[in-house]
mmCIF file of C-alpha atoms and ligand atoms in Angstrom:
data_model
loop_
_atom_site.group_PDB
_atom_site.id
_atom_site.type_symbol
_atom_site.label_atom_id
_atom_site.label_comp_id
_atom_site.label_asym_id
_atom_site.label_seq_id
_atom_site.Cartn_x
_atom_site.Cartn_y
_atom_site.Cartn_z
ATOM 1 C CA UNK A 437 -34.653 -60.132 129.920
ATOM 2 C CA UNK A 438 -34.807 -62.829 132.604
ATOM 3 C CA UNK A 439 -32.147 -64.556 134.656
ATOM 4 C CA UNK A 440 -33.105 -66.471 137.799
ATOM 5 C CA UNK A 441 -31.687 -68.780 140.441
ATOM 6 C CA UNK A 442 -33.404 -72.072 141.254
ATOM 7 C CA UNK A 443 -32.697 -74.384 144.192
ATOM 8 C CA UNK A 444 -33.784 -78.022 144.537
ATOM 9 C CA UNK A 445 -32.533 -81.278 146.108
ATOM 10 C CA UNK A 446 -31.326 -82.474 142.665
ATOM 11 C CA UNK A 447 -30.246 -81.073 139.276
ATOM 12 C CA UNK A 448 -33.187 -82.658 137.452
ATOM 13 C CA UNK A 449 -35.761 -80.952 139.702
ATOM 14 C CA UNK A 450 -33.939 -77.603 139.603
ATOM 15 C CA UNK A 451 -33.852 -77.764 135.804
ATOM 16 C CA UNK A 452 -37.562 -78.682 135.695
ATOM 17 C CA UNK A 453 -38.352 -75.562 137.766
ATOM 18 C CA UNK A 454 -36.196 -73.439 135.452
ATOM 19 C CA UNK A 455 -37.968 -74.831 132.333
ATOM 20 C CA UNK A 456 -41.359 -74.196 133.880
ATOM 21 C CA UNK A 457 -40.473 -70.615 134.709
ATOM 22 C CA UNK A 458 -38.271 -69.581 131.765
ATOM 23 C CA UNK A 459 -39.333 -71.912 128.932
ATOM 24 C CA UNK A 460 -38.080 -75.114 127.283
ATOM 25 C CA UNK A 461 -35.036 -73.471 125.649
ATOM 26 C CA UNK A 462 -33.682 -72.099 128.951
ATOM 27 C CA UNK A 463 -29.882 -71.581 129.053
ATOM 28 C CA UNK A 464 -27.974 -72.906 132.086
ATOM 29 C CA UNK A 465 -25.410 -70.321 133.158
ATOM 30 C CA UNK A 466 -24.141 -71.855 136.381
ATOM 31 C CA UNK A 467 -24.590 -74.944 138.579
ATOM 32 C CA UNK A 468 -23.574 -74.985 142.233
ATOM 33 C CA UNK A 469 -23.769 -77.687 144.864
ATOM 34 C CA UNK A 470 -24.574 -76.334 148.332
ATOM 35 C CA UNK A 471 -25.424 -77.658 151.756
ATOM 36 C CA UNK A 472 -28.595 -76.054 153.078
ATOM 37 C CA UNK A 473 -29.770 -76.926 156.588
ATOM 38 C CA UNK A 474 -27.738 -80.147 156.486
ATOM 39 C CA UNK A 475 -29.253 -81.270 153.149
ATOM 40 C CA UNK A 476 -27.515 -81.344 149.756
ATOM 41 C CA UNK A 477 -28.952 -78.720 147.428
ATOM 42 C CA UNK A 478 -28.342 -77.853 143.784
ATOM 43 C CA UNK A 479 -28.527 -74.212 142.736
ATOM 44 C CA UNK A 480 -28.701 -73.293 139.093
ATOM 45 C CA UNK A 481 -28.524 -69.886 137.477
ATOM 46 C CA UNK A 482 -30.638 -69.999 134.334
ATOM 47 C CA UNK A 483 -31.562 -67.456 131.685
ATOM 48 C CA UNK A 484 -33.764 -67.077 128.635
ATOM 49 C CA UNK A 485 -31.833 -67.078 125.316
ATOM 50 C CA UNK A 486 -32.733 -63.405 124.680
ATOM 51 C CA UNK A 487 -31.139 -62.571 128.045
ATOM 52 C CA UNK A 488 -27.860 -64.079 126.845
ATOM 53 C CA UNK A 489 -28.079 -62.123 123.560
ATOM 54 C CA UNK A 490 -28.739 -58.928 125.515
ATOM 55 C CA UNK A 491 -25.855 -59.694 127.862
ATOM 56 C CA UNK A 492 -23.524 -60.227 124.915
ATOM 57 C CA UNK A 493 -24.590 -56.852 123.465
ATOM 58 C CA UNK A 494 -23.953 -55.084 126.784
ATOM 59 C CA UNK A 495 -20.586 -56.713 127.204
ATOM 60 C CA UNK A 496 -19.558 -55.672 123.730
ATOM 61 C CA UNK A 497 -20.756 -52.104 124.349
ATOM 62 C CA UNK A 498 -18.226 -51.949 127.149
ATOM 63 C CA UNK A 499 -15.294 -52.556 124.806
ATOM 64 C CA UNK A 500 -14.540 -49.195 123.300
ATOM 65 C CA UNK A 501 -13.831 -45.804 124.791
ATOM 66 C CA UNK A 502 -16.554 -43.344 123.845
ATOM 67 C CA UNK A 503 -15.644 -40.021 122.304
ATOM 68 C CA UNK A 504 -18.135 -37.386 123.308
ATOM 69 C CA UNK A 505 -18.539 -34.184 121.249
ATOM 70 C CA UNK A 506 -17.254 -31.966 124.070
ATOM 71 C CA UNK A 507 -14.274 -34.278 124.510
ATOM 72 C CA UNK A 508 -13.316 -33.844 120.858
ATOM 73 C CA UNK A 509 -13.749 -30.051 121.169
ATOM 74 C CA UNK A 510 -11.868 -29.478 124.394
ATOM 75 C CA UNK A 511 -9.019 -31.841 123.514
ATOM 76 C CA UNK A 512 -8.760 -32.666 127.191
ATOM 77 C CA UNK A 513 -7.674 -36.151 128.367
ATOM 78 C CA UNK A 514 -10.068 -39.086 128.430
ATOM 79 C CA UNK A 515 -11.213 -39.282 132.049
ATOM 80 C CA UNK A 516 -12.123 -42.597 133.670
ATOM 81 C CA UNK A 517 -13.273 -42.737 137.284
ATOM 82 C CA UNK A 518 -13.777 -45.612 139.716
ATOM 83 C CA UNK A 519 -16.466 -45.398 142.380
ATOM 84 C CA UNK A 520 -17.864 -47.872 144.912
ATOM 85 C CA UNK A 521 -18.159 -48.817 148.579
ATOM 86 C CA UNK A 522 -15.280 -48.796 151.041
ATOM 87 C CA UNK A 523 -12.537 -51.395 150.580
ATOM 88 C CA UNK A 524 -13.939 -53.069 147.442
ATOM 89 C CA UNK A 525 -10.663 -52.632 145.543
ATOM 90 C CA UNK A 526 -11.113 -49.276 143.744
ATOM 91 C CA UNK A 527 -7.564 -47.995 144.180
ATOM 92 C CA UNK A 528 -6.119 -51.419 143.349
ATOM 93 C CA UNK A 529 -8.184 -51.671 140.133
ATOM 94 C CA UNK A 530 -7.294 -48.068 139.232
ATOM 95 C CA UNK A 531 -3.577 -48.808 139.461
ATOM 96 C CA UNK A 532 -4.024 -51.966 137.396
ATOM 97 C CA UNK A 533 -5.711 -49.847 134.709
ATOM 98 C CA UNK A 534 -2.862 -47.344 134.902
ATOM 99 C CA UNK A 535 -0.154 -49.968 134.554
ATOM 100 C CA UNK A 536 -1.616 -52.581 132.194
ATOM 101 C CA UNK A 537 -0.719 -51.853 128.618
ATOM 102 C CA UNK A 538 -3.842 -53.678 127.502
ATOM 103 C CA UNK A 539 -5.946 -51.010 129.248
ATOM 104 C CA UNK A 540 -4.810 -47.779 127.587
ATOM 105 C CA UNK A 541 -1.959 -48.907 125.370
ATOM 106 C CA UNK A 542 1.076 -46.676 125.613
ATOM 107 C CA UNK A 543 -0.963 -43.550 126.322
ATOM 108 C CA UNK A 544 0.369 -41.242 129.037
ATOM 109 C CA UNK A 545 -1.773 -41.853 132.132
ATOM 110 C CA UNK A 546 -2.190 -39.398 135.022
ATOM 111 C CA UNK A 547 -3.776 -40.026 138.425
ATOM 112 C CA UNK A 548 -6.176 -37.784 140.318
ATOM 113 C CA UNK A 549 -7.716 -38.609 143.681
ATOM 114 C CA UNK A 550 -10.814 -37.170 145.335
ATOM 115 C CA UNK A 551 -10.285 -39.431 148.372
ATOM 116 C CA UNK A 552 -9.045 -36.796 150.782
ATOM 117 C CA UNK A 553 -10.826 -37.662 154.037
ATOM 118 C CA UNK A 554 -9.548 -41.146 154.919
ATOM 119 C CA UNK A 555 -6.217 -41.236 156.723
ATOM 120 C CA UNK A 556 -3.375 -42.196 154.357
ATOM 121 C CA UNK A 557 -5.617 -42.433 151.251
ATOM 122 C CA UNK A 558 -3.665 -39.697 149.455
ATOM 123 C CA UNK A 559 -0.387 -41.277 150.560
ATOM 124 C CA UNK A 560 -1.497 -44.695 149.189
ATOM 125 C CA UNK A 561 -2.066 -43.425 145.649
ATOM 126 C CA UNK A 562 0.815 -40.983 145.792
ATOM 127 C CA UNK A 563 3.171 -43.872 146.690
ATOM 128 C CA UNK A 564 1.889 -45.918 143.726
ATOM 129 C CA UNK A 565 2.255 -42.868 141.453
ATOM 130 C CA UNK A 566 5.815 -42.247 142.591
ATOM 131 C CA UNK A 567 6.799 -45.907 142.142
ATOM 132 C CA UNK A 568 5.263 -45.947 138.668
ATOM 133 C CA UNK A 569 6.504 -42.505 137.615
ATOM 134 C CA UNK A 570 2.960 -41.232 136.877
ATOM 135 C CA UNK A 571 1.756 -37.640 137.391
ATOM 136 C CA UNK A 572 -0.434 -37.409 140.485
ATOM 137 C CA UNK A 573 -2.899 -34.749 141.654
ATOM 138 C CA UNK A 574 -5.301 -34.360 144.597
ATOM 139 C CA UNK A 575 -8.565 -32.405 144.330
ATOM 140 C CA UNK A 576 -10.050 -31.276 147.632
ATOM 141 C CA UNK A 577 -12.645 -29.139 145.896
ATOM 142 C CA UNK A 578 -14.051 -28.484 142.421
ATOM 143 C CA UNK A 579 -12.497 -24.972 142.476
ATOM 144 C CA UNK A 580 -9.042 -26.507 142.056
ATOM 145 C CA UNK A 581 -9.819 -28.372 138.852
ATOM 146 C CA UNK A 582 -8.742 -25.691 136.387
ATOM 147 C CA UNK A 583 -5.200 -25.693 137.711
ATOM 148 C CA UNK A 584 -5.160 -29.480 138.011
ATOM 149 C CA UNK A 585 -6.120 -29.897 134.343
ATOM 150 C CA UNK A 586 -3.350 -27.499 133.428
ATOM 151 C CA UNK A 587 -0.800 -29.554 135.360
ATOM 152 C CA UNK A 588 -2.116 -32.805 133.795
ATOM 153 C CA UNK A 589 -2.142 -31.343 130.263
ATOM 154 C CA UNK A 590 0.475 -33.849 129.020
ATOM 155 C CA UNK A 591 -1.758 -36.842 129.832
ATOM 156 C CA UNK A 592 -3.960 -38.614 127.291
ATOM 157 C CA UNK A 593 -5.869 -40.455 130.033
ATOM 158 C CA UNK A 594 -6.618 -39.369 133.606
ATOM 159 C CA UNK A 595 -7.818 -41.962 136.115
ATOM 160 C CA UNK A 596 -9.854 -40.554 139.006
ATOM 161 C CA UNK A 597 -9.975 -42.354 142.365
ATOM 162 C CA UNK A 598 -12.847 -41.649 144.766
ATOM 163 C CA UNK A 599 -13.548 -42.302 148.470
ATOM 164 C CA UNK A 600 -15.549 -45.319 149.650
ATOM 165 C CA UNK A 601 -18.178 -42.979 151.064
ATOM 166 C CA UNK A 602 -21.805 -42.769 149.977
ATOM 167 C CA UNK A 603 -22.231 -40.194 147.205
ATOM 168 C CA UNK A 604 -25.286 -38.659 148.893
ATOM 169 C CA UNK A 605 -26.345 -38.366 152.538
ATOM 170 C CA UNK A 606 -29.620 -39.517 154.134
ATOM 171 C CA UNK A 607 -31.301 -36.281 152.988
ATOM 172 C CA UNK A 608 -30.191 -36.928 149.409
ATOM 173 C CA UNK A 609 -27.642 -34.074 149.473
ATOM 174 C CA UNK A 610 -24.642 -34.450 147.188
ATOM 175 C CA UNK A 611 -21.320 -35.078 148.947
ATOM 176 C CA UNK A 612 -18.339 -32.806 148.306
ATOM 177 C CA UNK A 613 -16.497 -35.529 146.388
ATOM 178 C CA UNK A 614 -19.476 -36.211 144.121
ATOM 179 C CA UNK A 615 -19.794 -32.479 143.345
ATOM 180 C CA UNK A 616 -16.132 -32.521 142.323
ATOM 181 C CA UNK A 617 -16.616 -35.687 140.254
ATOM 182 C CA UNK A 618 -19.572 -34.113 138.436
ATOM 183 C CA UNK A 619 -17.527 -30.989 137.739
ATOM 184 C CA UNK A 620 -14.868 -33.259 136.220
ATOM 185 C CA UNK A 621 -17.475 -34.761 133.848
ATOM 186 C CA UNK A 622 -15.751 -38.145 133.494
ATOM 187 C CA UNK A 623 -16.114 -39.982 130.189
ATOM 188 C CA UNK A 624 -16.632 -43.226 132.060
ATOM 189 C CA UNK A 625 -17.509 -44.103 135.650
ATOM 190 C CA UNK A 626 -16.712 -47.692 136.641
ATOM 191 C CA UNK A 627 -18.634 -49.002 139.664
ATOM 192 C CA UNK A 628 -16.387 -51.449 141.576
ATOM 193 C CA UNK A 629 -18.279 -54.298 143.266
ATOM 194 C CA UNK A 630 -16.916 -57.596 144.670
ATOM 195 C CA UNK A 631 -18.331 -60.642 142.882
ATOM 196 C CA UNK A 632 -18.642 -62.403 146.248
ATOM 197 C CA UNK A 633 -21.638 -60.296 147.386
ATOM 198 C CA UNK A 634 -25.232 -61.530 147.476
ATOM 199 C CA UNK A 635 -27.422 -60.284 144.569
ATOM 200 C CA UNK A 636 -29.540 -58.138 146.942
ATOM 201 C CA UNK A 637 -26.395 -56.341 148.176
ATOM 202 C CA UNK A 638 -25.198 -55.789 144.606
ATOM 203 C CA UNK A 639 -28.582 -54.286 143.692
ATOM 204 C CA UNK A 640 -28.519 -52.013 146.751
ATOM 205 C CA UNK A 641 -25.012 -50.785 145.854
ATOM 206 C CA UNK A 642 -26.177 -50.102 142.290
ATOM 207 C CA UNK A 643 -28.964 -47.915 143.689
ATOM 208 C CA UNK A 644 -26.791 -46.134 146.272
ATOM 209 C CA UNK A 645 -24.093 -45.284 143.713
ATOM 210 C CA UNK A 646 -26.663 -44.341 141.040
ATOM 211 C CA UNK A 647 -26.036 -40.589 141.635
ATOM 212 C CA UNK A 648 -22.478 -41.104 140.281
ATOM 213 C CA UNK A 649 -24.044 -42.051 136.907
ATOM 214 C CA UNK A 650 -21.935 -45.211 136.466
ATOM 215 C CA UNK A 651 -21.347 -46.305 132.869
ATOM 216 C CA UNK A 652 -19.588 -49.624 133.575
ATOM 217 C CA UNK A 653 -19.227 -52.280 136.257
ATOM 218 C CA UNK A 654 -15.784 -53.370 137.402
ATOM 219 C CA UNK A 655 -16.182 -56.688 139.229
ATOM 220 C CA UNK A 656 -13.456 -57.240 141.861
ATOM 221 C CA UNK A 657 -12.246 -60.003 144.218
ATOM 222 C CA UNK A 658 -12.954 -62.846 141.790
ATOM 223 C CA UNK A 659 -10.025 -64.653 143.445
ATOM 224 C CA UNK A 660 -11.854 -64.847 146.799
ATOM 225 C CA UNK A 661 -14.481 -67.024 148.509
ATOM 226 C CA UNK A 662 -14.758 -69.618 145.736
ATOM 227 C CA UNK A 663 -16.021 -66.978 143.282
ATOM 228 C CA UNK A 664 -16.322 -68.023 139.647
ATOM 229 C CA UNK A 665 -16.729 -66.294 136.300
ATOM 230 C CA UNK A 666 -20.418 -67.130 136.391
ATOM 231 C CA UNK A 667 -20.674 -64.790 139.383
ATOM 232 C CA UNK A 668 -19.517 -61.967 137.117
ATOM 233 C CA UNK A 669 -22.508 -62.701 134.890
ATOM 234 C CA UNK A 670 -24.854 -62.433 137.875
ATOM 235 C CA UNK A 671 -23.240 -59.181 139.005
ATOM 236 C CA UNK A 672 -23.460 -57.620 135.545
ATOM 237 C CA UNK A 673 -27.099 -58.585 135.392
ATOM 238 C CA UNK A 674 -27.920 -57.116 138.835
ATOM 239 C CA UNK A 675 -26.184 -53.823 138.066
ATOM 240 C CA UNK A 676 -27.306 -53.592 134.435
ATOM 241 C CA UNK A 677 -23.875 -52.209 133.511
ATOM 242 C CA UNK A 678 -21.317 -53.591 131.036
ATOM 243 C CA UNK A 679 -17.923 -54.566 132.435
ATOM 244 C CA UNK A 680 -14.774 -53.884 130.417
ATOM 245 C CA UNK A 681 -12.377 -55.304 132.978
ATOM 246 C CA UNK A 682 -12.429 -57.643 135.952
ATOM 247 C CA UNK A 683 -9.943 -57.077 138.776
ATOM 248 C CA UNK A 684 -8.634 -60.354 140.196
ATOM 249 C CA UNK A 685 -6.339 -60.192 143.202
ATOM 250 C CA UNK A 686 -4.742 -57.647 145.535
ATOM 251 C CA UNK A 687 -1.396 -57.291 143.753
ATOM 252 C CA UNK A 688 -0.518 -54.260 141.651
ATOM 253 C CA UNK A 689 -0.164 -54.490 138.685
ATOM 254 C CA UNK A 690 -1.595 -58.041 139.175
ATOM 255 C CA UNK A 691 -4.481 -59.361 137.125
ATOM 256 C CA UNK A 692 -6.875 -57.147 135.155
ATOM 257 C CA UNK A 693 -8.808 -59.355 132.776
ATOM 258 C CA UNK A 694 -10.780 -58.154 129.755
ATOM 259 C CA UNK A 695 -14.259 -59.132 130.920
ATOM 260 C CA UNK A 696 -16.188 -59.629 127.702
ATOM 261 C CA UNK A 697 -13.928 -62.169 126.032
ATOM 262 C CA UNK A 698 -13.653 -64.309 129.134
ATOM 263 C CA UNK A 699 -17.364 -64.264 130.048
ATOM 264 C CA UNK A 700 -18.508 -64.983 126.509
ATOM 265 C CA UNK A 701 -16.134 -67.916 126.089
ATOM 266 C CA UNK A 702 -17.255 -69.320 129.460
ATOM 267 C CA UNK A 703 -20.835 -69.136 128.207
ATOM 268 C CA UNK A 704 -19.817 -71.048 125.087
ATOM 269 C CA UNK A 705 -20.356 -67.986 122.862
ATOM 270 C CA UNK A 706 -18.048 -66.372 120.318
ATOM 271 C CA UNK A 707 -14.933 -64.869 121.834
ATOM 272 C CA UNK A 708 -14.646 -61.167 121.098
ATOM 273 C CA UNK A 709 -11.364 -60.364 119.375
ATOM 274 C CA UNK A 710 -8.779 -59.158 121.894
ATOM 275 C CA UNK A 711 -7.888 -55.564 121.157
ATOM 276 C CA UNK A 712 -5.503 -53.094 122.654
ATOM 277 C CA UNK A 713 -6.724 -49.526 123.007
ATOM 278 C CA UNK A 714 -4.098 -47.283 121.550
HETATM 279 N N1 LIG B 1508 -8.169 -60.765 147.323
HETATM 280 C C1 LIG B 1508 -8.302 -59.563 146.762
HETATM 281 N N2 LIG B 1508 -7.976 -58.466 147.469
HETATM 282 C C2 LIG B 1508 -8.114 -57.260 146.879
HETATM 283 C C3 LIG B 1508 -8.615 -57.114 145.554
HETATM 284 N N3 LIG B 1508 -8.641 -55.786 145.255
HETATM 285 C C4 LIG B 1508 -8.162 -55.145 146.352
HETATM 286 N N4 LIG B 1508 -7.835 -56.021 147.322
HETATM 287 C C5 LIG B 1508 -7.282 -55.708 148.667
HETATM 288 O O1 LIG B 1508 -8.334 -55.125 149.418
HETATM 289 C C6 LIG B 1508 -7.849 -54.048 150.213
HETATM 290 C C7 LIG B 1508 -8.553 -52.765 149.823
HETATM 291 O O2 LIG B 1508 -8.199 -52.455 148.469
HETATM 292 P P1 LIG B 1508 -8.251 -50.975 147.921
HETATM 293 O O3 LIG B 1508 -7.904 -51.025 146.479
HETATM 294 O O4 LIG B 1508 -7.460 -50.055 148.789
HETATM 295 O O5 LIG B 1508 -9.809 -50.696 148.093
HETATM 296 P P2 LIG B 1508 -10.592 -49.308 147.955
HETATM 297 O O6 LIG B 1508 -11.935 -49.618 147.391
HETATM 298 O O7 LIG B 1508 -9.751 -48.335 147.234
HETATM 299 O O8 LIG B 1508 -10.729 -48.913 149.494
HETATM 300 P P3 LIG B 1508 -11.149 -47.478 150.080
HETATM 301 O O9 LIG B 1508 -10.358 -46.445 149.347
HETATM 302 O O10 LIG B 1508 -10.812 -47.581 151.537
HETATM 303 O O11 LIG B 1508 -12.625 -47.323 149.888
HETATM 304 C C8 LIG B 1508 -6.342 -53.997 149.964
HETATM 305 O O12 LIG B 1508 -5.713 -54.716 151.006
HETATM 306 C C9 LIG B 1508 -6.167 -54.687 148.630
HETATM 307 O O13 LIG B 1508 -4.891 -55.285 148.521
HETATM 308 C C10 LIG B 1508 -8.972 -58.308 144.819
HETATM 309 O O14 LIG B 1508 -9.425 -58.289 143.655
HETATM 310 N N5 LIG B 1508 -8.795 -59.497 145.485
HETATM 311 MG MG1 LIG B 1509 -9.100 -46.417 147.724
#
């Protein structure tokens, strides 16, 4: 699997470099015109055809909610958590998931936050919950979970918000919120990352949040800084995680796009049939 960026003074030269490195049948994913040191530069994002096939497979894997054996046994709600650095749009994306019918159909959604340290974090989600009429719980510690699950027993889906704090400290010790998240055993963990970040930063975030065992990427801020759908492709590649949704914009409910269909059609590939989880 190979996807690389090439820069040159002109498209022809950039493409020649891409062909040399990735083969004659290289696929062009993105072309950008930049100004570097006062000179016009063309940047292309190119991939081998097998990379595109692999990407399509990963995107499609992100379409359906998994049912784990213990989930079927315990009959507890499906639990989806969002993790990621501070201010990337976790709470915003979480509320979009809660309110968009295309996310969980008409299933009863409950909210649970582990973000208890930042001033007003609990109030932020609690205000959204009250406005939307959704059950809302706060977990300060894993010990409280039994009672919380009891209170959320009417929900088919529980969305778990987390703080924008590193999951482990410099010594590699697990933070309190990560211990609670692990005790929750979420069915899915979506790692929120802005599409506007440089690939190196995206990779570093993927490594730092690895201890949360993310299952999906949720690209955010696609409405900012001239970001494009091709940037979602780059982000998915750097993280190696399938995205089910892309969060576009600060408004709640705002825009929550199904990622796979949009990315595939932008790449000129078959559009995955739109489906509503119900
Ligand atoms: N332009 C834009 N702004 C966004 C987007 N998502 C969130 N925001 C804004 O960014 C700010 C932070 O969003 P939050 O959803 O609170 O981010 P968070 O990751 O939960 O932040 P912490 O809980 O502090 O770690 C808010 O002002 C949001 O309105 C987005 O996709 N685009
Ligand atoms: Mg938040």
